[in-house]
Amino acid sequence: MVVRIKSEIPKVSVSLFGLATWVMSLMNTSVQPPFNYKYPKTRFEGRPITLPYECGDGEWIMINIMEWERYRDAFCAAMEIPEVASDPRFHTSADVGKLENRGPFIKLLEDQFRSKDSDYWDERLTKADIVHSRLAHFREAIVSEQAKANHYVEHITCPSGQDYWLARPCVTLEEGGLPPYELAHTLGQDTREILEELGYSGAENDSLSEGGAAVVK
């Protein structure tokens, strides 16, 4: 038996609209019968244990507790609200999910997070093994060590001398490697070279530039 394997690399098509539809699939499904969820929702309709909270220093921490009964006591201790663990409104995951309990719990956690800075809560939640993350700023994402190591950003120097970190396309090809990152050329930067390729002499280029027919640098 002879088995033939195609060596051609398959074509991959990606649509921005298709990707957005997939990413928002949960919401797309939830608005259909029999779920019939209503959007937009207010913050106080969200699930308290999977929301971001502002800390006393203005920074935000996102918590994501998927197993509430397992982590309830540790979380409440870390947040210095041990009495909440025995509150019947918040005792089980189902209790926390009740619409009438969400608002009061969110307000309680908002007040508690704002009572201390983000470093304080980050340390306590980390020690308690609670899944959480600081919400990053745009200024942090563009210069993160992870972004640099993965070549998601590129350090460039403009003709003006100004230095920037710019995001680069995140798609890489195994055969092509990392493509060069180059600034867009300024108006007239390539005019002389192109005109010479078309047979124009240096004097003719100068004449076109002086007459305003072409921008030649």
mmCIF file of C-alpha atoms in Angstrom:
data_model
loop_
_atom_site.group_PDB
_atom_site.id
_atom_site.type_symbol
_atom_site.label_atom_id
_atom_site.label_comp_id
_atom_site.label_asym_id
_atom_site.label_seq_id
_atom_site.Cartn_x
_atom_site.Cartn_y
_atom_site.Cartn_z
ATOM 1 C CA MET A 1 0.000 0.000 0.000
ATOM 2 C CA VAL A 2 1.314 3.419 -0.917
ATOM 3 C CA VAL A 3 0.247 6.354 1.175
ATOM 4 C CA ARG A 4 0.644 9.770 -0.329
ATOM 5 C CA ILE A 5 0.962 12.696 2.001
ATOM 6 C CA LYS A 6 0.441 16.151 0.653
ATOM 7 C CA SER A 7 3.392 18.367 1.416
ATOM 8 C CA GLU A 8 1.634 21.639 0.690
ATOM 9 C CA ILE A 9 1.103 23.922 3.657
ATOM 10 C CA PRO A 10 -2.655 24.403 4.101
ATOM 11 C CA LYS A 11 -4.064 27.876 3.686
ATOM 12 C CA VAL A 12 -5.326 29.438 6.897
ATOM 13 C CA SER A 13 -8.041 32.077 6.712
ATOM 14 C CA VAL A 14 -8.836 34.306 9.672
ATOM 15 C CA SER A 15 -11.646 36.846 9.748
ATOM 16 C CA LEU A 16 -11.718 39.644 12.304
ATOM 17 C CA PHE A 17 -15.501 39.412 12.408
ATOM 18 C CA GLY A 18 -15.360 35.634 12.765
ATOM 19 C CA LEU A 19 -12.794 35.908 15.562
ATOM 20 C CA ALA A 20 -14.888 38.500 17.398
ATOM 21 C CA THR A 21 -17.967 36.296 17.088
ATOM 22 C CA TRP A 22 -16.070 33.339 18.565
ATOM 23 C CA VAL A 23 -14.551 35.375 21.413
ATOM 24 C CA MET A 24 -18.000 36.710 22.324
ATOM 25 C CA SER A 25 -19.672 33.310 21.882
ATOM 26 C CA LEU A 26 -20.876 33.111 25.486
ATOM 27 C CA MET A 27 -22.711 36.415 25.192
ATOM 28 C CA ASN A 28 -23.994 35.535 21.722
ATOM 29 C CA THR A 29 -25.508 32.354 23.136
ATOM 30 C CA SER A 30 -26.853 33.839 26.358
ATOM 31 C CA VAL A 31 -29.088 36.380 24.599
ATOM 32 C CA GLN A 32 -30.976 33.588 22.813
ATOM 33 C CA PRO A 33 -34.000 31.708 24.191
ATOM 34 C CA PRO A 34 -34.246 30.066 26.663
ATOM 35 C CA PHE A 35 -31.526 32.146 28.373
ATOM 36 C CA ASN A 36 -32.684 35.581 27.187
ATOM 37 C CA TYR A 37 -30.070 37.516 29.126
ATOM 38 C CA LYS A 38 -30.394 41.286 28.914
ATOM 39 C CA TYR A 39 -27.451 43.486 27.967
ATOM 40 C CA PRO A 40 -25.928 45.805 28.884
ATOM 41 C CA LYS A 41 -25.724 44.884 32.558
ATOM 42 C CA THR A 42 -24.639 47.053 35.427
ATOM 43 C CA ARG A 43 -21.552 46.256 37.460
ATOM 44 C CA PHE A 44 -23.732 45.203 40.382
ATOM 45 C CA GLU A 45 -25.294 42.445 38.279
ATOM 46 C CA GLY A 46 -21.882 40.855 37.713
ATOM 47 C CA ARG A 47 -20.545 37.886 39.614
ATOM 48 C CA PRO A 48 -18.742 39.357 42.650
ATOM 49 C CA ILE A 49 -15.937 36.791 42.695
ATOM 50 C CA THR A 50 -14.953 37.342 39.044
ATOM 51 C CA LEU A 51 -14.747 41.133 38.877
ATOM 52 C CA PRO A 52 -12.024 43.805 38.985
ATOM 53 C CA TYR A 53 -11.792 46.030 42.065
ATOM 54 C CA GLU A 54 -10.109 49.373 42.599
ATOM 55 C CA CYS A 55 -7.591 49.511 45.421
ATOM 56 C CA GLY A 56 -6.697 52.397 47.687
ATOM 57 C CA ASP A 57 -3.881 53.581 45.404
ATOM 58 C CA GLY A 58 -6.107 53.739 42.326
ATOM 59 C CA GLU A 59 -4.760 50.498 40.853
ATOM 60 C CA TRP A 60 -7.124 47.628 40.017
ATOM 61 C CA ILE A 61 -7.013 43.926 40.876
ATOM 62 C CA MET A 62 -9.107 41.317 39.063
ATOM 63 C CA ILE A 63 -10.143 38.239 41.035
ATOM 64 C CA ASN A 64 -11.371 35.021 39.443
ATOM 65 C CA ILE A 65 -12.538 32.419 41.956
ATOM 66 C CA MET A 66 -14.137 29.519 40.093
ATOM 67 C CA GLU A 67 -14.414 27.162 43.111
ATOM 68 C CA TRP A 68 -15.970 29.376 45.728
ATOM 69 C CA GLU A 69 -16.603 26.715 48.367
ATOM 70 C CA ARG A 70 -12.980 25.576 48.112
ATOM 71 C CA TYR A 71 -11.409 29.030 48.383
ATOM 72 C CA ARG A 72 -14.085 30.938 50.324
ATOM 73 C CA ASP A 73 -12.465 30.771 53.747
ATOM 74 C CA ALA A 74 -8.974 31.540 52.454
ATOM 75 C CA PHE A 75 -10.243 34.455 50.381
ATOM 76 C CA CYS A 76 -12.250 35.959 53.222
ATOM 77 C CA ALA A 77 -9.273 35.630 55.559
ATOM 78 C CA ALA A 78 -6.946 37.240 53.015
ATOM 79 C CA MET A 79 -9.404 40.118 52.535
ATOM 80 C CA GLU A 80 -9.718 40.485 56.329
ATOM 81 C CA ILE A 81 -13.466 39.801 56.282
ATOM 82 C CA PRO A 82 -13.638 36.353 57.953
ATOM 83 C CA GLU A 83 -17.264 36.913 58.993
ATOM 84 C CA VAL A 84 -18.327 36.819 55.339
ATOM 85 C CA ALA A 85 -17.424 33.131 55.082
ATOM 86 C CA SER A 86 -20.325 32.253 57.388
ATOM 87 C CA ASP A 87 -22.775 34.799 55.989
ATOM 88 C CA PRO A 88 -25.690 32.759 54.535
ATOM 89 C CA ARG A 89 -25.964 35.198 51.617
ATOM 90 C CA PHE A 90 -22.473 34.317 50.437
ATOM 91 C CA HIS A 91 -21.927 30.811 51.757
ATOM 92 C CA THR A 92 -22.125 28.806 48.514
ATOM 93 C CA SER A 93 -21.447 29.546 44.880
ATOM 94 C CA ALA A 94 -25.188 29.439 44.245
ATOM 95 C CA ASP A 95 -25.750 31.967 47.047
ATOM 96 C CA VAL A 96 -23.143 34.323 45.605
ATOM 97 C CA GLY A 97 -24.754 34.007 42.179
ATOM 98 C CA LYS A 98 -28.205 35.127 43.319
ATOM 99 C CA LEU A 99 -29.019 38.513 41.850
ATOM 100 C CA GLU A 100 -30.212 39.910 45.194
ATOM 101 C CA ASN A 101 -26.871 38.966 46.809
ATOM 102 C CA ARG A 102 -24.546 40.236 44.116
ATOM 103 C CA GLY A 103 -24.882 43.959 44.752
ATOM 104 C CA PRO A 104 -24.298 43.790 48.520
ATOM 105 C CA PHE A 105 -21.267 41.519 48.106
ATOM 106 C CA ILE A 106 -19.741 43.683 45.391
ATOM 107 C CA LYS A 107 -20.199 46.811 47.511
ATOM 108 C CA LEU A 108 -18.589 45.059 50.484
ATOM 109 C CA LEU A 109 -15.574 43.991 48.413
ATOM 110 C CA GLU A 110 -15.253 47.427 46.811
ATOM 111 C CA ASP A 111 -15.022 49.076 50.220
ATOM 112 C CA GLN A 112 -12.508 46.503 51.440
ATOM 113 C CA PHE A 113 -10.219 46.707 48.406
ATOM 114 C CA ARG A 114 -10.203 50.509 48.635
ATOM 115 C CA SER A 115 -9.092 50.354 52.270
ATOM 116 C CA LYS A 116 -5.528 49.292 51.324
ATOM 117 C CA ASP A 117 -3.219 49.697 48.335
ATOM 118 C CA SER A 118 -2.772 47.150 45.554
ATOM 119 C CA ASP A 119 0.599 45.862 46.828
ATOM 120 C CA TYR A 120 -0.993 44.932 50.125
ATOM 121 C CA TRP A 121 -3.873 42.988 48.586
ATOM 122 C CA ASP A 122 -1.690 41.419 45.902
ATOM 123 C CA GLU A 123 0.630 39.979 48.551
ATOM 124 C CA ARG A 124 -2.206 38.638 50.711
ATOM 125 C CA LEU A 125 -4.118 37.097 47.795
ATOM 126 C CA THR A 126 -0.938 35.498 46.471
ATOM 127 C CA LYS A 127 -0.170 33.902 49.838
ATOM 128 C CA ALA A 128 -3.758 32.611 50.014
ATOM 129 C CA ASP A 129 -3.424 31.051 46.538
ATOM 130 C CA ILE A 130 -6.316 33.111 45.172
ATOM 131 C CA VAL A 131 -6.333 33.533 41.393
ATOM 132 C CA HIS A 132 -6.020 37.235 40.681
ATOM 133 C CA SER A 133 -4.151 39.695 38.520
ATOM 134 C CA ARG A 134 -3.255 43.339 38.545
ATOM 135 C CA LEU A 135 -4.838 45.168 35.621
ATOM 136 C CA ALA A 136 -2.036 46.506 33.462
ATOM 137 C CA HIS A 137 -1.795 49.948 31.912
ATOM 138 C CA PHE A 138 -1.071 50.530 28.243
ATOM 139 C CA ARG A 139 2.288 51.994 29.222
ATOM 140 C CA GLU A 140 3.188 48.743 30.984
ATOM 141 C CA ALA A 141 2.108 46.347 28.243
ATOM 142 C CA ILE A 142 4.244 47.924 25.543
ATOM 143 C CA VAL A 143 7.497 47.569 27.497
ATOM 144 C CA SER A 144 6.900 44.341 29.412
ATOM 145 C CA GLU A 145 9.746 41.839 29.446
ATOM 146 C CA GLN A 146 7.409 39.195 28.020
ATOM 147 C CA ALA A 147 6.487 41.445 25.100
ATOM 148 C CA LYS A 148 10.154 42.163 24.407
ATOM 149 C CA ALA A 149 11.228 38.511 24.647
ATOM 150 C CA ASN A 150 8.512 37.443 22.201
ATOM 151 C CA HIS A 151 9.226 40.344 19.816
ATOM 152 C CA TYR A 152 5.711 41.700 20.207
ATOM 153 C CA VAL A 153 7.221 45.171 20.448
ATOM 154 C CA GLU A 154 10.120 46.779 18.637
ATOM 155 C CA HIS A 155 12.353 49.626 19.768
ATOM 156 C CA ILE A 156 12.775 52.146 16.971
ATOM 157 C CA THR A 157 14.332 55.559 16.512
ATOM 158 C CA CYS A 158 12.540 58.016 14.251
ATOM 159 C CA PRO A 159 14.402 60.396 11.911
ATOM 160 C CA SER A 160 13.571 63.123 14.448
ATOM 161 C CA GLY A 161 15.656 61.249 17.002
ATOM 162 C CA GLN A 162 12.651 60.317 19.120
ATOM 163 C CA ASP A 163 12.692 56.779 20.538
ATOM 164 C CA TYR A 164 9.566 54.626 20.743
ATOM 165 C CA TRP A 165 8.447 51.099 21.516
ATOM 166 C CA LEU A 166 5.950 50.089 18.830
ATOM 167 C CA ALA A 167 3.799 46.967 18.615
ATOM 168 C CA ARG A 168 4.635 44.687 15.717
ATOM 169 C CA PRO A 169 2.474 42.015 14.041
ATOM 170 C CA CYS A 170 2.258 38.994 16.342
ATOM 171 C CA VAL A 171 2.089 36.432 13.502
ATOM 172 C CA THR A 172 5.351 34.664 12.684
ATOM 173 C CA LEU A 173 6.132 32.097 10.012
ATOM 174 C CA GLU A 174 8.422 29.170 10.689
ATOM 175 C CA GLU A 175 10.155 29.464 7.317
ATOM 176 C CA GLY A 176 10.266 33.253 7.141
ATOM 177 C CA GLY A 177 11.442 33.893 10.659
ATOM 178 C CA LEU A 178 11.038 37.281 12.256
ATOM 179 C CA PRO A 179 10.368 39.855 9.516
ATOM 180 C CA PRO A 180 12.354 43.103 9.631
ATOM 181 C CA TYR A 181 10.636 46.072 11.243
ATOM 182 C CA GLU A 182 11.039 49.212 9.236
ATOM 183 C CA LEU A 183 9.483 52.640 9.448
ATOM 184 C CA ALA A 184 7.280 53.924 6.654
ATOM 185 C CA HIS A 185 9.285 56.109 4.324
ATOM 186 C CA THR A 186 8.724 59.843 4.379
ATOM 187 C CA LEU A 187 7.260 61.743 1.435
ATOM 188 C CA GLY A 188 9.871 62.038 -1.289
ATOM 189 C CA GLN A 189 12.388 59.758 0.390
ATOM 190 C CA ASP A 190 12.433 57.288 -2.518
ATOM 191 C CA THR A 191 11.532 59.672 -5.358
ATOM 192 C CA ARG A 192 15.050 60.183 -6.690
ATOM 193 C CA GLU A 193 15.804 56.447 -6.751
ATOM 194 C CA ILE A 194 12.521 55.641 -8.504
ATOM 195 C CA LEU A 195 12.946 58.399 -11.089
ATOM 196 C CA GLU A 196 16.469 57.218 -11.848
ATOM 197 C CA GLU A 197 15.125 53.703 -12.388
ATOM 198 C CA LEU A 198 12.682 55.224 -14.883
ATOM 199 C CA GLY A 199 15.561 56.870 -16.760
ATOM 200 C CA TYR A 200 15.520 60.387 -15.350
ATOM 201 C CA SER A 201 18.911 62.011 -14.784
ATOM 202 C CA GLY A 202 19.990 63.805 -11.677
ATOM 203 C CA ALA A 203 19.516 67.180 -13.339
ATOM 204 C CA GLU A 204 16.024 66.223 -14.467
ATOM 205 C CA ASN A 205 15.167 65.163 -10.946
ATOM 206 C CA ASP A 206 16.298 68.527 -9.612
ATOM 207 C CA SER A 207 14.232 70.261 -12.249
ATOM 208 C CA LEU A 208 11.103 68.295 -11.350
ATOM 209 C CA SER A 209 11.661 69.116 -7.696
ATOM 210 C CA GLU A 210 12.241 72.824 -8.311
ATOM 211 C CA GLY A 211 9.150 73.013 -10.527
ATOM 212 C CA GLY A 212 6.979 71.370 -7.851
ATOM 213 C CA ALA A 213 6.150 68.369 -10.059
ATOM 214 C CA ALA A 214 7.703 65.926 -7.589
ATOM 215 C CA VAL A 215 8.948 65.906 -4.031
ATOM 216 C CA VAL A 216 12.575 64.857 -4.165
ATOM 217 C CA LYS A 217 14.744 64.462 -1.095
#
